[in-house]
Amino acid sequence: MSLSRRELLKMGLLAVCGTVIPLSALEILKPEAAASLIRPYSEHKRWAFVVDTTKCVGCGMCVKACKLENEIPFNIDVQRTWVERYVQLKNGDVLIDSPHGARNGYIKNDPQGKEINEAEVAKGIFVPKLCNQCEKPSCVQVCPVGATYKTSDGVVLVDKGWCIGCGYCINNCPYLARFFSPVTNTADKCTFCYHRITKGLNTACMDACAFGARKIGMLNDPNSEVAKIISTERVSVLKPEYGNEPQVFYIGLDAIVR
Amino acid sequence: MSHAWRPVFVVLAVVAAIVVMRVILVPSDFTAKDGDYKYQWHRLSAEQVSKDFTVKHRGRDFCGQCHPNHIEKMKDSGHQNIQCENCHVMYEPAKKSHPINLKEDFGYLLNIGIDRSRELCKRCHAELSYRPKTYTSSKGTEKFKQIDPTKHNPGIECAMCHDVHSAGFKTAAK
């Protein structure tokens, strides 16, 4: 077979053009994607959380309410939600602490137990943390017995009657949101107060917050405050590099926050 | 029959035993919901267990049934957004002092009492340079007043001078 220079160039160009069209260019043809052009919110229910760190004063009322609501022993250092304090000093040092998960609040300027003169502080920030109820929870993937799972509405739960307490999930959470419960001897974690949100109530931590730093709502409900904030304001998530797709969105995070 | 078949029968017997064990041991409601084996493989009945957990914090409306004057007092005050339960729930059952047994009559499980310690107020009001200086109420964004607890009347309970519910002062008569 003989190939003219013209034909070679033609075929070569065609081949190059063909290979550079990414498969994702054809994604729009998927029915869900096409539907989202007409209706921007999907039918799929999904709980999500917004934490406004600019409003958090570090009183720790949320931690107290969470512990009492979910029967986590108050005086033991395990908690489903906790508040971290990040203090950057003028000399550049960053001090991070969360004494007892902040269940008694922050009442003086003593990061890591050392009293610090207010004049030395460059900036500080309180960061409430809780389970991120990830879209791709790495804790669920490692459970050897199927005792932890994601519900259809996106909340990751622990089946306490089935958990064998091996602790894999606790090690596998990049957010350290899981702990070993000394009461049930199983893994335990924040459930977004599943017993409350499924009854139409707010989470205990959200109700306890007098400053409006915590909000829960349906991601796919255009009227929910959470959906409005996520779609119109500048939000970020913690540790996106792990690829867990966390569903707790933060307002006002800083580079010193981990 | 060739003796070579024997290991095959052993393997088949083991497989059969595993399948039988699995049917016996794995609860029948173990399912991959939405066909998602990766994240939703679980006992369906466990979801109901999580939903049936008792609600403990019932909020202002519950307390308001019998304490309407306190609700009224707090309604327009700086403390309007704070739940009664934030200040009044005791985590040590011994500190419970509510004269009415809310557990028997209302199935209310938390221990209600009074905490007059300065520590309670300091959780919000102790001055820290990085504590937000504004807060949002029904009136919009307002200044959030903080005090230095080492200078602001140390040693005396805040409730001696301040009326906690109206976030103001106690009248001289009291």
CSV table of C-alpha atoms in Angstrom, one decimal:
chain,number,residue,atom,x,y,z
A,1,MET,CA,0.0,0.0,0.0
A,2,SER,CA,1.3,3.4,-0.8
A,3,LEU,CA,0.6,6.4,1.3
A,4,SER,CA,0.9,9.9,0.0
A,5,ARG,CA,2.2,12.6,2.3
A,6,ARG,CA,-1.2,14.3,2.2
A,7,GLU,CA,-3.0,11.2,3.4
A,8,LEU,CA,-0.5,10.6,6.1
A,9,LEU,CA,-1.0,14.2,7.4
A,10,LYS,CA,-4.8,13.9,7.2
A,11,MET,CA,-4.9,10.6,9.1
A,12,GLY,CA,-2.4,11.7,11.6
A,13,LEU,CA,-4.4,14.8,12.4
A,14,LEU,CA,-7.6,12.9,12.7
A,15,ALA,CA,-5.9,10.4,15.1
A,16,VAL,CA,-4.6,13.3,17.3
A,17,CYS,CA,-7.9,15.1,17.4
A,18,GLY,CA,-9.7,11.8,18.2
A,19,THR,CA,-7.4,11.0,21.2
A,20,VAL,CA,-7.5,14.4,22.7
A,21,ILE,CA,-11.3,14.5,23.1
A,22,PRO,CA,-11.6,13.5,26.8
A,23,LEU,CA,-14.3,11.1,27.8
A,24,SER,CA,-15.6,13.7,30.2
A,25,ALA,CA,-16.6,15.8,27.2
A,26,LEU,CA,-19.3,13.3,26.6
A,27,GLU,CA,-20.5,13.3,30.2
A,28,ILE,CA,-23.3,15.7,29.5
A,29,LEU,CA,-25.1,13.0,27.8
A,30,LYS,CA,-25.7,11.2,31.1
A,31,PRO,CA,-29.4,11.5,32.1
A,32,GLU,CA,-28.6,12.9,35.6
A,33,ALA,CA,-26.2,15.5,34.1
A,34,ALA,CA,-28.7,16.6,31.5
A,35,ALA,CA,-31.4,16.8,34.2
A,36,SER,CA,-29.2,19.1,36.3
A,37,LEU,CA,-29.2,21.6,33.4
A,38,ILE,CA,-33.0,21.9,33.7
A,39,ARG,CA,-33.2,21.5,37.6
A,40,PRO,CA,-30.1,22.6,39.4
A,41,TYR,CA,-30.9,20.6,42.5
A,42,SER,CA,-30.9,16.8,42.4
A,43,GLU,CA,-33.6,14.6,43.9
A,44,HIS,CA,-30.9,12.9,45.9
A,45,LYS,CA,-31.3,13.8,49.6
A,46,ARG,CA,-28.0,14.7,51.3
A,47,TRP,CA,-27.4,16.1,54.7
A,48,ALA,CA,-24.6,18.7,54.9
A,49,PHE,CA,-23.2,21.0,57.6
A,50,VAL,CA,-21.8,24.5,57.7
A,51,VAL,CA,-19.5,25.8,60.4
A,52,ASP,CA,-18.9,29.5,60.5
A,53,THR,CA,-15.6,29.8,62.4
A,54,THR,CA,-15.8,33.6,62.3
A,55,LYS,CA,-18.8,33.4,64.7
A,56,CYS,CA,-17.4,30.7,67.1
A,57,VAL,CA,-16.5,32.2,70.5
A,58,GLY,CA,-15.2,28.9,71.9
A,59,CYS,CA,-17.8,28.6,74.7
A,60,GLY,CA,-18.0,24.8,74.1
A,61,MET,CA,-21.7,24.7,74.8
A,62,CYS,CA,-22.0,22.5,71.7
A,63,VAL,CA,-19.6,19.9,73.1
A,64,LYS,CA,-21.5,19.8,76.4
A,65,ALA,CA,-24.9,19.4,74.6
A,66,CYS,CA,-23.5,16.8,72.3
A,67,LYS,CA,-22.1,14.7,75.1
A,68,LEU,CA,-25.3,14.8,77.1
A,69,GLU,CA,-27.5,14.2,74.1
A,70,ASN,CA,-25.6,11.2,72.9
A,71,GLU,CA,-24.8,9.7,76.3
A,72,ILE,CA,-21.0,10.1,75.9
A,73,PRO,CA,-19.5,10.0,79.4
A,74,PHE,CA,-18.9,13.6,80.3
A,75,ASN,CA,-15.7,13.3,82.3
A,76,ILE,CA,-13.8,11.0,79.9
A,77,ASP,CA,-11.8,12.6,77.0
A,78,VAL,CA,-13.8,11.2,74.1
A,79,GLN,CA,-16.2,13.3,72.1
A,80,ARG,CA,-18.2,13.3,69.0
A,81,THR,CA,-17.7,17.0,68.4
A,82,TRP,CA,-15.0,19.2,69.8
A,83,VAL,CA,-13.6,22.8,69.4
A,84,GLU,CA,-10.0,23.3,68.6
A,85,ARG,CA,-8.1,26.5,69.3
A,86,TYR,CA,-5.4,27.8,66.9
A,87,VAL,CA,-3.3,30.6,68.3
A,88,GLN,CA,-0.5,32.2,66.2
A,89,LEU,CA,2.0,34.2,68.2
A,90,LYS,CA,3.8,37.3,66.9
A,91,ASN,CA,7.0,35.3,66.8
A,92,GLY,CA,5.3,32.9,64.3
A,93,ASP,CA,4.7,29.9,66.6
A,94,VAL,CA,1.3,28.3,66.2
A,95,LEU,CA,-0.2,26.7,69.3
A,96,ILE,CA,-3.0,24.2,68.8
A,97,ASP,CA,-5.0,22.7,71.6
A,98,SER,CA,-8.4,21.4,72.6
A,99,PRO,CA,-8.4,20.7,76.4
A,100,HIS,CA,-10.9,18.0,77.1
A,101,GLY,CA,-12.5,18.7,73.7
A,102,ALA,CA,-13.4,22.1,75.1
A,103,ARG,CA,-16.4,20.7,77.0
A,104,ASN,CA,-15.8,23.4,79.6
A,105,GLY,CA,-15.1,26.1,77.1
A,106,TYR,CA,-12.1,28.4,76.7
A,107,ILE,CA,-12.0,30.7,79.7
A,108,LYS,CA,-8.5,32.1,79.6
A,109,ASN,CA,-5.6,32.6,77.2
A,110,ASP,CA,-3.7,29.4,78.0
A,111,PRO,CA,-3.0,27.5,74.8
A,112,GLN,CA,-1.5,24.1,75.6
A,113,GLY,CA,-1.7,25.0,79.3
A,114,LYS,CA,0.8,27.9,79.2
A,115,GLU,CA,-0.6,31.3,80.1
A,116,ILE,CA,0.3,33.7,77.3
A,117,ASN,CA,0.2,37.5,77.4
A,118,GLU,CA,-2.5,38.9,75.1
A,119,ALA,CA,0.1,41.2,73.6
A,120,GLU,CA,2.0,38.3,72.1
A,121,VAL,CA,-0.9,36.9,70.2
A,122,ALA,CA,-1.0,37.8,66.5
A,123,LYS,CA,-4.3,35.9,65.7
A,124,GLY,CA,-6.4,33.1,66.9
A,125,ILE,CA,-9.3,31.1,65.7
A,126,PHE,CA,-11.7,28.6,67.2
A,127,VAL,CA,-12.6,25.7,64.9
A,128,PRO,CA,-15.5,23.4,65.9
A,129,LYS,CA,-15.0,19.9,64.5
A,130,LEU,CA,-17.2,17.0,64.0
A,131,CYS,CA,-17.6,14.0,61.7
A,132,ASN,CA,-17.5,15.2,58.1
A,133,GLN,CA,-20.0,12.5,56.9
A,134,CYS,CA,-17.9,12.1,53.8
A,135,GLU,CA,-19.3,11.2,50.4
A,136,LYS,CA,-16.5,8.6,50.1
A,137,PRO,CA,-15.9,7.6,53.8
A,138,SER,CA,-12.6,5.9,54.1
A,139,CYS,CA,-13.7,4.5,57.5
A,140,VAL,CA,-16.5,2.5,55.9
A,141,GLN,CA,-14.3,1.0,53.3
A,142,VAL,CA,-12.0,-0.7,55.9
A,143,CYS,CA,-14.7,-2.1,58.2
A,144,PRO,CA,-14.2,-5.9,58.0
A,145,VAL,CA,-17.7,-6.8,59.2
A,146,GLY,CA,-20.0,-4.2,57.6
A,147,ALA,CA,-20.8,-2.5,60.9
A,148,THR,CA,-20.4,1.0,59.6
A,149,TYR,CA,-22.2,2.3,56.6
A,150,LYS,CA,-23.5,5.3,54.8
A,151,THR,CA,-27.3,5.9,54.8
A,152,SER,CA,-29.0,6.9,51.6
A,153,ASP,CA,-29.2,10.5,52.9
A,154,GLY,CA,-25.5,10.6,53.3
A,155,VAL,CA,-24.9,10.1,57.1
A,156,VAL,CA,-22.2,7.6,58.2
A,157,LEU,CA,-23.5,5.5,61.1
A,158,VAL,CA,-22.1,2.7,63.3
A,159,ASP,CA,-24.1,-0.5,63.9
A,160,LYS,CA,-23.2,-0.9,67.5
A,161,GLY,CA,-24.8,-4.3,67.7
A,162,TRP,CA,-22.5,-5.6,65.0
A,163,CYS,CA,-19.2,-3.8,65.5
A,164,ILE,CA,-16.5,-6.0,66.9
A,165,GLY,CA,-14.3,-3.0,68.1
A,166,CYS,CA,-11.3,-3.8,66.0
A,167,GLY,CA,-10.5,-0.1,65.6
A,168,TYR,CA,-9.6,0.0,61.9
A,169,CYS,CA,-12.1,2.7,61.2
A,170,ILE,CA,-10.8,4.8,64.0
A,171,ASN,CA,-7.3,4.7,62.5
A,172,ASN,CA,-8.6,5.3,59.0
A,173,CYS,CA,-10.4,8.6,59.6
A,174,PRO,CA,-8.2,11.5,58.4
A,175,TYR,CA,-10.2,13.8,60.6
A,176,LEU,CA,-9.8,11.8,63.8
A,177,ALA,CA,-13.6,12.0,64.2
A,178,ARG,CA,-14.0,8.4,65.5
A,179,PHE,CA,-13.2,7.1,68.9
A,180,PHE,CA,-13.5,4.0,71.0
A,181,SER,CA,-16.6,4.2,73.2
A,182,PRO,CA,-15.9,3.0,76.7
A,183,VAL,CA,-19.6,2.5,77.2
A,184,THR,CA,-20.5,0.2,74.3
A,185,ASN,CA,-17.0,-1.0,73.6
A,186,THR,CA,-17.4,-0.2,69.9
A,187,ALA,CA,-16.4,2.5,67.6
A,188,ASP,CA,-18.4,5.6,68.0
A,189,LYS,CA,-18.7,8.9,66.1
A,190,CYS,CA,-20.9,11.9,65.3
A,191,THR,CA,-24.2,10.9,63.6
A,192,PHE,CA,-25.4,14.4,62.8
A,193,CYS,CA,-27.8,13.5,65.6
A,194,TYR,CA,-29.6,11.2,63.3
A,195,HIS,CA,-32.3,10.6,65.9
A,196,ARG,CA,-33.0,14.3,65.9
A,197,ILE,CA,-32.7,15.3,62.2
A,198,THR,CA,-34.9,12.4,61.1
A,199,LYS,CA,-37.6,13.8,63.4
A,200,GLY,CA,-37.3,17.3,62.0
A,201,LEU,CA,-35.2,18.7,64.9
A,202,ASN,CA,-31.8,20.3,64.6
A,203,THR,CA,-28.7,18.7,65.9
A,204,ALA,CA,-28.0,19.2,69.6
A,205,CYS,CA,-24.9,21.2,68.9
A,206,MET,CA,-26.7,23.5,66.5
A,207,ASP,CA,-29.4,24.2,69.0
A,208,ALA,CA,-26.9,24.8,71.8
A,209,CYS,CA,-25.0,27.4,69.7
A,210,ALA,CA,-26.1,30.9,70.7
A,211,PHE,CA,-23.9,32.4,68.0
A,212,GLY,CA,-25.2,30.6,64.9
A,213,ALA,CA,-21.8,29.1,64.1
A,214,ARG,CA,-23.3,25.7,63.2
A,215,LYS,CA,-26.0,24.9,60.7
A,216,ILE,CA,-27.3,21.7,59.3
A,217,GLY,CA,-29.6,21.2,56.3
A,218,MET,CA,-30.3,19.4,53.1
A,219,LEU,CA,-27.8,20.0,50.3
A,220,ASN,CA,-30.4,19.4,47.6
A,221,ASP,CA,-33.0,21.7,49.1
A,222,PRO,CA,-32.7,25.1,47.5
A,223,ASN,CA,-34.5,26.7,50.5
A,224,SER,CA,-32.2,25.4,53.2
A,225,GLU,CA,-29.7,27.8,54.6
A,226,VAL,CA,-26.9,25.4,54.2
A,227,ALA,CA,-27.5,25.0,50.5
A,228,LYS,CA,-27.7,28.8,50.1
A,229,ILE,CA,-24.4,29.3,51.9
A,230,ILE,CA,-22.6,26.6,50.1
A,231,SER,CA,-23.7,27.8,46.7
A,232,THR,CA,-23.2,31.5,47.3
A,233,GLU,CA,-20.4,32.0,49.9
A,234,ARG,CA,-16.8,31.2,50.1
A,235,VAL,CA,-16.6,27.9,51.8
A,236,SER,CA,-13.8,25.3,52.2
A,237,VAL,CA,-13.4,21.8,53.6
A,238,LEU,CA,-10.8,20.3,55.8
A,239,LYS,CA,-8.0,18.1,54.2
A,240,PRO,CA,-9.5,17.9,50.7
A,241,GLU,CA,-6.3,16.1,49.6
A,242,TYR,CA,-7.5,12.9,51.2
A,243,GLY,CA,-10.3,12.7,48.6
A,244,ASN,CA,-13.0,11.8,51.1
A,245,GLU,CA,-15.3,14.5,49.8
A,246,PRO,CA,-16.2,15.8,53.3
A,247,GLN,CA,-19.6,17.4,53.6
A,248,VAL,CA,-18.9,19.8,56.5
A,249,PHE,CA,-18.2,23.2,54.9
A,250,TYR,CA,-16.2,25.8,56.8
A,251,ILE,CA,-16.4,29.6,56.5
A,252,GLY,CA,-13.3,31.6,57.5
A,253,LEU,CA,-10.7,28.8,57.8
A,254,ASP,CA,-7.0,29.8,57.9
A,255,ALA,CA,-3.8,28.3,56.7
A,256,ILE,CA,-2.8,27.4,60.2
A,257,VAL,CA,-5.9,25.1,60.6
A,258,ARG,CA,-5.4,21.4,60.0
B,1,MET,CA,-12.7,-43.1,39.9
B,2,SER,CA,-9.3,-41.6,40.1
B,3,HIS,CA,-7.9,-40.7,43.5
B,4,ALA,CA,-7.1,-37.3,42.0
B,5,TRP,CA,-10.8,-36.3,42.5
B,6,ARG,CA,-10.4,-36.4,46.3
B,7,PRO,CA,-9.0,-32.9,46.9
B,8,VAL,CA,-11.7,-31.6,44.6
B,9,PHE,CA,-14.4,-33.1,46.9
B,10,VAL,CA,-12.6,-31.6,49.9
B,11,VAL,CA,-12.7,-28.2,48.4
B,12,LEU,CA,-16.3,-28.5,47.5
B,13,ALA,CA,-17.2,-29.6,51.0
B,14,VAL,CA,-15.3,-26.6,52.5
B,15,VAL,CA,-17.1,-24.2,50.1
B,16,ALA,CA,-20.5,-25.8,51.0
B,17,ALA,CA,-19.7,-25.4,54.7
B,18,ILE,CA,-18.8,-21.8,54.3
B,19,VAL,CA,-22.0,-21.0,52.3
B,20,VAL,CA,-24.1,-22.8,55.0
B,21,MET,CA,-22.3,-20.9,57.8
B,22,ARG,CA,-22.8,-17.6,56.0
B,23,VAL,CA,-26.5,-18.2,55.6
B,24,ILE,CA,-26.8,-19.0,59.3
B,25,LEU,CA,-24.5,-16.3,60.7
B,26,VAL,CA,-25.2,-13.2,58.5
B,27,PRO,CA,-28.5,-11.6,59.4
B,28,SER,CA,-31.1,-11.8,56.6
B,29,ASP,CA,-31.5,-8.0,56.4
B,30,PHE,CA,-27.8,-7.5,55.5
B,31,THR,CA,-28.1,-5.6,52.2
B,32,ALA,CA,-26.2,-3.3,49.9
B,33,LYS,CA,-28.7,-0.4,49.8
B,34,ASP,CA,-29.0,1.3,46.5
B,35,GLY,CA,-26.8,-1.4,45.1
B,36,ASP,CA,-23.8,0.2,46.8
B,37,TYR,CA,-21.6,-2.5,48.2
B,38,LYS,CA,-18.7,-0.2,48.9
B,39,TYR,CA,-20.4,2.2,51.4
B,40,GLN,CA,-23.9,0.9,52.1
B,41,TRP,CA,-23.5,-2.7,52.9
B,42,HIS,CA,-25.2,-3.0,56.3
B,43,ARG,CA,-28.0,-4.4,58.5
B,44,LEU,CA,-31.1,-2.4,57.5
B,45,SER,CA,-32.5,-2.7,61.0
B,46,ALA,CA,-29.5,-0.8,62.4
B,47,GLU,CA,-30.7,2.4,60.8
B,48,GLN,CA,-33.9,2.3,62.8
B,49,VAL,CA,-31.8,1.8,66.0
B,50,SER,CA,-30.0,5.1,65.3
B,51,LYS,CA,-33.3,6.8,64.6
B,52,ASP,CA,-35.0,5.5,67.8
B,53,PHE,CA,-32.3,7.0,70.1
B,54,THR,CA,-34.0,9.2,72.7
B,55,VAL,CA,-34.1,12.9,72.2
B,56,LYS,CA,-32.9,14.6,75.3
B,57,HIS,CA,-32.5,18.3,74.7
B,58,ARG,CA,-36.0,19.8,74.1
B,59,GLY,CA,-35.2,23.4,73.9
B,60,ARG,CA,-36.9,26.6,75.1
B,61,ASP,CA,-40.4,25.6,74.3
B,62,PHE,CA,-40.4,22.7,76.7
B,63,CYS,CA,-39.1,24.8,79.6
B,64,GLY,CA,-41.5,27.6,78.6
B,65,GLN,CA,-44.5,25.5,79.3
B,66,CYS,CA,-44.0,26.1,83.0
B,67,HIS,CA,-41.5,29.0,83.0
B,68,PRO,CA,-43.2,31.5,80.6
B,69,ASN,CA,-41.9,34.5,82.6
B,70,HIS,CA,-38.3,33.5,82.1
B,71,ILE,CA,-38.9,33.1,78.4
B,72,GLU,CA,-40.5,36.5,78.3
B,73,LYS,CA,-37.6,38.0,80.2
B,74,MET,CA,-35.0,36.6,77.9
B,75,LYS,CA,-36.9,37.4,74.7
B,76,ASP,CA,-35.4,40.8,73.9
B,77,SER,CA,-32.3,40.5,76.0
B,78,GLY,CA,-28.7,39.9,75.0
B,79,HIS,CA,-29.2,36.3,76.1
B,80,GLN,CA,-32.1,35.7,73.7
B,81,ASN,CA,-30.3,33.1,71.7
B,82,ILE,CA,-29.0,31.0,74.6
B,83,GLN,CA,-31.0,27.9,75.4
B,84,CYS,CA,-32.1,27.4,79.0
B,85,GLU,CA,-30.4,24.0,78.8
B,86,ASN,CA,-27.0,25.5,78.1
B,87,CYS,CA,-26.8,27.0,81.6
B,88,HIS,CA,-29.2,24.7,83.5
B,89,VAL,CA,-28.3,21.2,82.5
B,90,MET,CA,-25.9,19.6,85.0
B,91,TYR,CA,-23.7,16.8,84.0
B,92,GLU,CA,-23.3,15.7,87.5
B,93,PRO,CA,-26.7,14.2,88.6
B,94,ALA,CA,-25.9,15.2,92.2
B,95,LYS,CA,-26.3,18.8,91.3
B,96,LYS,CA,-29.8,18.3,90.1
B,97,SER,CA,-32.2,20.6,92.0
B,98,HIS,CA,-35.3,20.8,89.9
B,99,PRO,CA,-38.3,20.6,92.3
B,100,ILE,CA,-40.4,18.8,89.7
B,101,ASN,CA,-39.4,15.4,88.6
B,102,LEU,CA,-39.3,15.9,84.8
B,103,LYS,CA,-38.2,12.4,84.2
B,104,GLU,CA,-41.3,10.6,85.5
B,105,ASP,CA,-43.9,13.0,84.2
B,106,PHE,CA,-42.3,14.1,80.9
B,107,GLY,CA,-39.7,11.5,80.2
B,108,TYR,CA,-37.1,14.3,80.2
B,109,LEU,CA,-33.8,12.7,81.0
B,110,LEU,CA,-31.4,15.6,81.6
B,111,ASN,CA,-30.6,16.9,85.1
B,112,ILE,CA,-31.7,20.5,85.7
B,113,GLY,CA,-30.1,22.6,88.3
B,114,ILE,CA,-28.5,26.0,88.9
B,115,ASP,CA,-24.9,26.7,88.2
B,116,ARG,CA,-24.0,30.1,89.7
B,117,SER,CA,-20.2,29.7,89.1
B,118,ARG,CA,-18.2,32.4,87.3
B,119,GLU,CA,-16.9,29.7,85.1
B,120,LEU,CA,-20.2,29.4,83.4
B,121,CYS,CA,-20.3,33.0,82.3
B,122,LYS,CA,-16.6,33.1,81.5
B,123,ARG,CA,-17.1,30.5,78.8
B,124,CYS,CA,-18.6,33.3,76.7
B,125,HIS,CA,-17.7,36.6,78.4
B,126,ALA,CA,-14.0,36.1,79.4
B,127,GLU,CA,-12.0,38.5,77.2
B,128,LEU,CA,-9.7,36.9,74.7
B,129,SER,CA,-8.1,38.9,71.9
B,130,TYR,CA,-9.2,36.3,69.4
B,131,ARG,CA,-12.7,35.8,70.6
B,132,PRO,CA,-15.1,37.4,68.1
B,133,LYS,CA,-16.2,40.8,69.2
B,134,THR,CA,-19.6,40.8,67.5
B,135,TYR,CA,-22.6,38.5,67.5
B,136,THR,CA,-25.8,38.3,65.5
B,137,SER,CA,-29.2,38.7,67.2
B,138,SER,CA,-32.7,39.4,66.1
B,139,LYS,CA,-31.6,43.1,65.9
B,140,GLY,CA,-28.7,42.4,63.6
B,141,THR,CA,-25.0,42.4,64.2
B,142,GLU,CA,-24.2,43.8,67.7
B,143,LYS,CA,-21.2,44.3,69.9
B,144,PHE,CA,-20.4,41.3,72.1
B,145,LYS,CA,-19.3,42.6,75.5
B,146,GLN,CA,-16.5,40.8,77.2
B,147,ILE,CA,-14.9,41.4,80.6
B,148,ASP,CA,-11.5,40.6,82.0
B,149,PRO,CA,-12.5,38.1,84.8
B,150,THR,CA,-9.3,38.9,86.8
B,151,LYS,CA,-10.4,42.6,87.0
B,152,HIS,CA,-14.2,42.5,86.8
B,153,ASN,CA,-15.2,42.0,90.5
B,154,PRO,CA,-13.1,38.8,91.0
B,155,GLY,CA,-14.3,36.4,93.7
B,156,ILE,CA,-18.0,37.4,93.5
B,157,GLU,CA,-20.6,35.3,91.6
B,158,CYS,CA,-21.7,37.1,88.5
B,159,ALA,CA,-25.3,36.4,89.5
B,160,MET,CA,-24.9,38.5,92.6
B,161,CYS,CA,-25.0,41.7,90.6
B,162,HIS,CA,-26.3,40.7,87.2
B,163,ASP,CA,-29.8,39.4,86.4
B,164,VAL,CA,-28.8,36.5,84.2
B,165,HIS,CA,-32.0,36.1,82.3
B,166,SER,CA,-32.4,39.7,81.2
B,167,ALA,CA,-28.7,40.1,80.8
B,168,GLY,CA,-28.9,43.2,82.9
B,169,PHE,CA,-28.6,44.1,86.6
B,170,LYS,CA,-30.5,42.9,89.6
B,171,THR,CA,-32.6,45.7,91.1
B,172,ALA,CA,-31.5,47.1,94.4
B,173,ALA,CA,-34.6,45.7,96.1
B,174,LYS,CA,-33.6,42.1,95.5
